CSV table of C-alpha atoms in Angstrom, one decimal:
chain,number,residue,atom,x,y,z
I,1,MET,CA,-80.9,41.2,-56.8
I,2,ARG,CA,-83.6,41.3,-54.2
I,3,GLN,CA,-81.0,40.6,-51.4
I,4,HIS,CA,-78.9,43.5,-52.7
I,5,ILE,CA,-81.9,45.9,-52.6
I,6,SER,CA,-82.9,44.6,-49.1
I,7,ALA,CA,-79.4,45.2,-47.9
I,8,GLN,CA,-79.4,48.8,-49.3
I,9,LEU,CA,-82.8,49.5,-47.6
I,10,ALA,CA,-81.4,48.1,-44.4
I,11,ILE,CA,-78.4,50.4,-44.6
I,12,LYS,CA,-80.6,53.4,-45.4
I,13,ARG,CA,-82.9,52.7,-42.5
I,14,GLN,CA,-79.9,52.3,-40.2
I,15,LYS,CA,-78.5,55.7,-41.3
I,16,ASP,CA,-81.9,57.3,-41.0
I,17,ALA,CA,-82.2,56.0,-37.4
I,18,GLN,CA,-78.7,57.3,-36.6
I,19,MET,CA,-79.6,60.7,-38.0
I,20,ARG,CA,-82.8,60.8,-35.9
I,21,ALA,CA,-81.0,59.7,-32.8
I,22,GLU,CA,-78.3,62.4,-33.4
I,23,LYS,CA,-81.0,65.1,-33.9
I,24,GLU,CA,-82.8,64.0,-30.7
I,25,ARG,CA,-79.5,64.0,-28.8
I,26,ARG,CA,-78.7,67.5,-30.1
I,27,CYS,CA,-82.2,68.8,-29.3
I,28,LYS,CA,-81.8,67.6,-25.7
I,29,GLU,CA,-78.4,69.4,-25.5
I,30,LEU,CA,-80.0,72.5,-26.9
I,31,ARG,CA,-82.8,72.4,-24.3
I,32,ILE,CA,-80.2,72.0,-21.5
I,33,GLU,CA,-78.1,74.9,-22.9
I,34,GLU,CA,-81.2,77.0,-23.3
I,35,GLU,CA,-82.3,76.4,-19.7
I,36,ALA,CA,-78.9,77.5,-18.5
I,37,ARG,CA,-78.9,80.5,-20.8
I,38,LEU,CA,-82.4,81.6,-19.7
I,39,ALA,CA,-81.4,81.5,-16.1
I,40,LYS,CA,-78.9,84.2,-16.8
I,41,CYS,CA,-81.0,86.4,-19.0
I,42,GLU,CA,-82.2,89.8,-17.7
I,43,TYR,CA,-84.6,90.6,-20.6
I,44,ASP,CA,-87.5,88.6,-22.1
I,45,LEU,CA,-87.0,90.4,-25.4
I,46,VAL,CA,-84.8,93.1,-26.9
I,47,VAL,CA,-85.2,95.0,-30.2
I,48,ILE,CA,-82.3,96.3,-32.1
I,49,ASP,CA,-82.0,98.7,-35.1
I,50,PHE,CA,-79.1,100.2,-37.1
I,51,GLU,CA,-79.0,103.2,-39.3
I,52,THR,CA,-76.1,102.9,-41.8
I,53,THR,CA,-74.3,104.8,-44.6
I,54,GLY,CA,-76.0,102.4,-47.1
I,55,PHE,CA,-77.2,98.9,-47.7
I,56,LYS,CA,-74.0,97.0,-48.4
I,57,SER,CA,-72.4,95.1,-45.5
I,58,PRO,CA,-68.8,93.9,-45.4
I,59,LEU,CA,-70.1,90.5,-46.4
I,60,GLU,CA,-71.0,92.0,-49.8
I,61,GLY,CA,-67.7,93.3,-51.1
I,62,ASP,CA,-64.9,95.7,-50.5
I,63,LYS,CA,-66.9,98.9,-51.0
I,64,TYR,CA,-69.1,98.3,-48.0
I,65,ASP,CA,-71.2,100.6,-45.8
I,66,GLU,CA,-70.9,101.3,-42.1
I,67,ILE,CA,-73.1,101.6,-39.1
I,68,LEU,CA,-74.0,105.2,-38.0
I,69,SER,CA,-76.5,104.5,-35.2
I,70,VAL,CA,-77.5,101.7,-32.9
I,71,SER,CA,-80.5,101.5,-30.6
I,72,ILE,CA,-81.7,98.7,-28.4
I,73,ILE,CA,-84.7,98.5,-26.1
I,74,ASP,CA,-86.3,95.8,-24.0
I,75,GLN,CA,-89.8,94.4,-23.9
I,76,ASP,CA,-91.0,97.3,-21.8
I,77,GLU,CA,-89.5,99.9,-24.1
I,78,ASN,CA,-86.7,100.7,-21.6
I,79,VAL,CA,-83.7,102.1,-23.6
I,80,LEU,CA,-80.8,99.8,-23.1
I,81,PHE,CA,-78.5,101.3,-25.6
I,82,HIS,CA,-78.6,104.3,-28.0
I,83,SER,CA,-75.6,105.8,-29.7
I,84,LEU,CA,-74.3,107.3,-32.9
I,85,CYS,CA,-71.2,105.7,-34.5
I,86,LYS,CA,-68.3,107.2,-36.3
I,87,PRO,CA,-67.5,105.3,-39.6
I,88,GLN,CA,-63.9,104.3,-40.0
I,89,ARG,CA,-63.8,104.4,-43.8
I,90,ARG,CA,-66.8,106.3,-45.2
I,91,LYS,CA,-66.5,110.1,-45.3
I,92,SER,CA,-69.9,110.9,-46.8
I,93,TRP,CA,-73.2,109.2,-47.5
I,94,SER,CA,-75.4,111.8,-49.1
I,95,ALA,CA,-78.2,109.5,-50.3
I,96,SER,CA,-78.6,107.8,-46.9
I,97,GLN,CA,-78.3,111.1,-45.1
I,98,GLU,CA,-81.3,112.4,-46.9
I,99,ILE,CA,-83.3,109.4,-45.4
I,100,HIS,CA,-82.1,109.4,-41.8
I,101,GLY,CA,-80.6,112.8,-41.4
I,102,ILE,CA,-77.3,111.7,-39.9
I,103,SER,CA,-74.5,113.8,-41.2
I,104,PRO,CA,-70.7,113.4,-41.1
I,105,ALA,CA,-70.5,116.3,-38.6
I,106,MET,CA,-73.0,114.6,-36.2
I,107,VAL,CA,-70.8,111.5,-35.9
I,108,LYS,CA,-67.3,113.2,-36.1
I,109,ASN,CA,-66.6,112.9,-32.4
I,110,GLN,CA,-68.6,109.7,-31.7
I,111,PRO,CA,-67.2,106.3,-30.8
I,112,THR,CA,-66.7,103.7,-33.6
I,113,PHE,CA,-68.9,100.7,-33.9
I,114,GLU,CA,-65.9,98.6,-32.9
I,115,GLU,CA,-65.6,100.5,-29.6
I,116,LEU,CA,-69.3,100.1,-29.0
I,117,PHE,CA,-69.5,96.4,-29.9
I,118,PRO,CA,-68.6,94.9,-26.5
I,119,LYS,CA,-71.5,96.7,-24.8
I,120,ILE,CA,-73.9,95.7,-27.6
I,121,LYS,CA,-72.8,92.1,-27.4
I,122,GLU,CA,-73.3,92.1,-23.6
I,123,ILE,CA,-76.9,93.4,-23.9
I,124,LEU,CA,-77.9,90.9,-26.6
I,125,TYR,CA,-76.4,88.0,-24.6
I,126,LYS,CA,-78.7,89.0,-21.7
I,127,ALA,CA,-81.8,88.7,-23.8
I,128,LYS,CA,-84.0,85.6,-24.1
I,129,VAL,CA,-85.0,86.6,-27.6
I,130,VAL,CA,-83.7,89.3,-30.1
I,131,ILE,CA,-85.8,90.8,-32.9
I,132,ALA,CA,-85.4,93.4,-35.5
I,133,TYR,CA,-87.5,94.7,-38.4
I,134,ASN,CA,-86.0,93.0,-41.4
I,135,ILE,CA,-83.7,91.1,-39.2
I,136,ALA,CA,-81.5,90.1,-42.1
I,137,PHE,CA,-80.2,93.6,-42.4
I,138,GLU,CA,-78.9,93.9,-38.8
I,139,MET,CA,-77.6,90.3,-39.0
I,140,LYS,CA,-75.5,90.8,-42.1
I,141,PHE,CA,-73.8,93.9,-40.6
I,142,LEU,CA,-73.1,92.0,-37.3
I,143,TRP,CA,-71.7,89.1,-39.3
I,144,GLY,CA,-69.7,91.5,-41.3
I,145,PHE,CA,-68.1,92.8,-38.1
I,146,ASP,CA,-65.6,89.9,-38.4
I,147,LEU,CA,-64.5,91.0,-41.9
I,148,GLU,CA,-64.5,94.6,-41.1
I,149,PHE,CA,-62.3,94.5,-37.9
I,150,GLY,CA,-60.7,91.1,-38.1
I,151,ILE,CA,-62.2,90.1,-34.7
I,152,PRO,CA,-64.4,87.0,-34.4
I,153,GLY,CA,-67.1,88.8,-32.5
I,154,GLY,CA,-70.0,89.1,-35.0
I,155,THR,CA,-70.2,85.5,-36.0
I,156,GLN,CA,-70.0,84.4,-32.3
I,157,LEU,CA,-72.8,86.8,-31.4
I,158,ILE,CA,-75.0,85.6,-34.3
I,159,ARG,CA,-74.6,82.0,-33.2
I,160,ASN,CA,-75.0,82.4,-29.5
I,161,VAL,CA,-78.1,84.6,-29.2
I,162,VAL,CA,-81.6,83.4,-30.0
I,163,TRP,CA,-83.3,85.3,-32.8
I,164,GLY,CA,-87.0,85.6,-32.8
I,165,PRO,CA,-89.4,85.9,-35.7
I,166,ASP,CA,-88.8,88.9,-38.1
I,167,PRO,CA,-91.7,91.4,-37.5
I,168,MET,CA,-91.4,92.4,-41.2
I,169,LEU,CA,-92.1,88.9,-42.4
I,170,MET,CA,-94.8,88.5,-39.7
I,171,TYR,CA,-96.5,91.6,-41.0
I,172,SER,CA,-96.2,90.4,-44.7
I,173,ALA,CA,-97.9,87.2,-43.6
I,174,TYR,CA,-100.4,89.1,-41.5
I,175,ARG,CA,-101.4,91.2,-44.6
I,176,GLY,CA,-101.3,88.2,-46.9
I,177,VAL,CA,-98.6,89.5,-49.2
I,178,GLU,CA,-95.2,88.2,-50.1
I,179,LYS,CA,-93.3,91.4,-50.9
I,180,TRP,CA,-91.2,93.4,-48.5
I,181,GLN,CA,-93.2,95.7,-46.2
I,182,LYS,CA,-91.9,98.9,-44.8
I,183,LEU,CA,-92.0,99.6,-41.0
I,184,THR,CA,-93.9,102.8,-41.7
I,185,SER,CA,-96.6,100.7,-43.4
I,186,ALA,CA,-96.9,98.4,-40.4
I,187,ALA,CA,-96.9,101.3,-38.0
I,188,LYS,CA,-99.6,103.1,-40.0
I,189,HIS,CA,-101.8,100.0,-40.1
I,190,PHE,CA,-101.6,99.7,-36.3
I,191,LYS,CA,-102.1,103.5,-35.9
I,192,TYR,CA,-98.6,104.1,-34.3
I,193,LYS,CA,-97.0,107.5,-35.0
I,194,PHE,CA,-93.3,107.9,-35.1
I,195,GLU,CA,-90.3,109.5,-36.8
I,196,ALA,CA,-89.1,106.8,-39.2
I,197,HIS,CA,-85.4,106.2,-39.9
I,198,ASP,CA,-84.3,107.2,-36.4
I,199,SER,CA,-83.0,104.0,-34.8
I,200,LEU,CA,-84.5,104.7,-31.4
I,201,GLU,CA,-87.9,105.6,-32.9
I,202,ASP,CA,-87.7,102.5,-35.2
I,203,VAL,CA,-87.1,100.0,-32.3
I,204,LYS,CA,-90.1,101.4,-30.5
I,205,ALA,CA,-92.3,101.2,-33.5
I,206,THR,CA,-91.0,97.6,-34.2
I,207,LEU,CA,-91.9,96.6,-30.6
I,208,PHE,CA,-95.4,98.1,-30.8
I,209,CYS,CA,-96.2,96.3,-34.1
I,210,TYR,CA,-94.7,93.0,-32.9
I,211,LYS,CA,-96.9,93.1,-29.8
I,212,LYS,CA,-100.0,93.9,-31.8
I,213,MET,CA,-99.4,90.9,-34.1
I,214,LEU,CA,-98.8,88.6,-31.1
I,215,GLU,CA,-102.1,89.9,-29.6
I,216,HIS,CA,-103.8,89.1,-32.9
I,217,VAL,CA,-102.5,85.6,-32.9
I,218,ALA,CA,-103.6,85.1,-29.3
I,219,ASP,CA,-107.1,86.2,-30.3
I,220,ASN,CA,-107.1,84.3,-33.6
I,221,PRO,CA,-105.2,81.1,-33.1
I,222,ASP,CA,-106.3,79.8,-36.5
I,223,LYS,CA,-104.3,82.7,-38.1
I,224,ASN,CA,-100.9,81.9,-36.7
I,225,TYR,CA,-98.3,83.5,-39.0
I,226,ILE,CA,-95.5,83.2,-36.5
I,227,ILE,CA,-93.1,81.1,-38.6
I,228,LYS,CA,-89.4,80.0,-38.5
I,229,TYR,CA,-86.9,81.9,-40.5
I,230,GLY,CA,-83.3,81.2,-41.6
I,231,TYR,CA,-80.4,83.5,-42.5
I,232,LEU,CA,-80.1,85.0,-45.9
I,233,TYR,CA,-76.8,83.4,-46.9
I,234,ASP,CA,-76.8,79.6,-47.6
I,235,ASP,CA,-73.0,79.2,-47.0
I,236,GLY,CA,-73.2,76.8,-44.1
I,237,LYS,CA,-73.3,79.5,-41.4
I,238,LYS,CA,-75.9,78.8,-38.8
I,239,GLY,CA,-77.6,80.6,-36.0
I,240,LYS,CA,-80.1,79.7,-33.2
I,241,TRP,CA,-83.7,80.5,-34.0
I,242,LEU,CA,-86.8,80.5,-31.9
I,243,ASP,CA,-90.0,79.2,-33.3
I,244,LEU,CA,-92.7,80.8,-31.1
I,245,SER,CA,-95.4,78.5,-32.4
I,246,THR,CA,-93.6,75.5,-30.8
I,247,GLY,CA,-91.2,77.1,-28.4
I,248,GLU,CA,-88.4,75.0,-29.9
I,249,ILE,CA,-84.9,76.3,-30.6
I,250,SER,CA,-83.4,75.3,-33.9
I,251,GLU,CA,-79.8,75.6,-35.2
I,252,ASP,CA,-80.7,75.1,-38.8
I,253,ALA,CA,-80.1,77.6,-41.6
I,254,LEU,CA,-83.7,77.1,-42.5
I,255,VAL,CA,-85.0,79.3,-45.3
I,256,ASP,CA,-83.0,81.4,-47.8
I,257,TYR,CA,-84.3,85.0,-47.8
I,258,PRO,CA,-85.6,86.2,-51.2
I,259,ASP,CA,-83.4,88.9,-52.8
I,260,ILE,CA,-86.1,91.5,-52.0
I,261,TYR,CA,-85.2,91.2,-48.3
I,262,ARG,CA,-81.4,91.6,-48.7
I,263,ASN,CA,-80.9,95.3,-49.2
I,264,ASN,CA,-83.6,97.0,-47.2
I,265,GLY,CA,-83.0,98.4,-43.7
């Protein structure tokens, strides 16, 4: 009996050692890949924001919403991309229009998101880190790109850029609350004035709040609320994540987002 238990323990230790060795090997590979990627990057940080016809991405059923506006800026607030998008299925979106003011007439002659996607992907690939306020919202629409257009671009993009901490979750931790916090609340706290629900205004506000929180962490190292995040779907899909507290890159799908984060842009 004792010999049997000892044999089982030996097998378990061997498997654990193999798993650690494989993890260390992959970490080394990631560091090499990351060094090569960083050498090609043009931007230290980019911020992205979408305005949409609603909250439902193609990942969440057939009657999904579409992207109406995309804005991307770099760490110095230079505008890298800003465009309206014409939906290919939706003809009206009255509830969302009341929020962001984008009407069907405004996007009638604009390019589709499918047409804009190559340029968006090119910019994100040139960034060392990509962030968004409530990053799960932008990610689920990018991931849904595959389903919407039948082209494996969104998943590839999700997996090959490095996503930084979500400023929304950083702000929640900064305020000591668990519930979802609006960008307008964060901006008001940091005394930043902007026109909310305009994608270009939103990325600028996100960048400002993100930098303010980084400054606070630098001045108060005992209050480090920069944490690692995972994608909101636990279906085996993985992305690359940057943990700013360690500087390490992870491939894990780390933490499932609570439901409260899923449907808020």
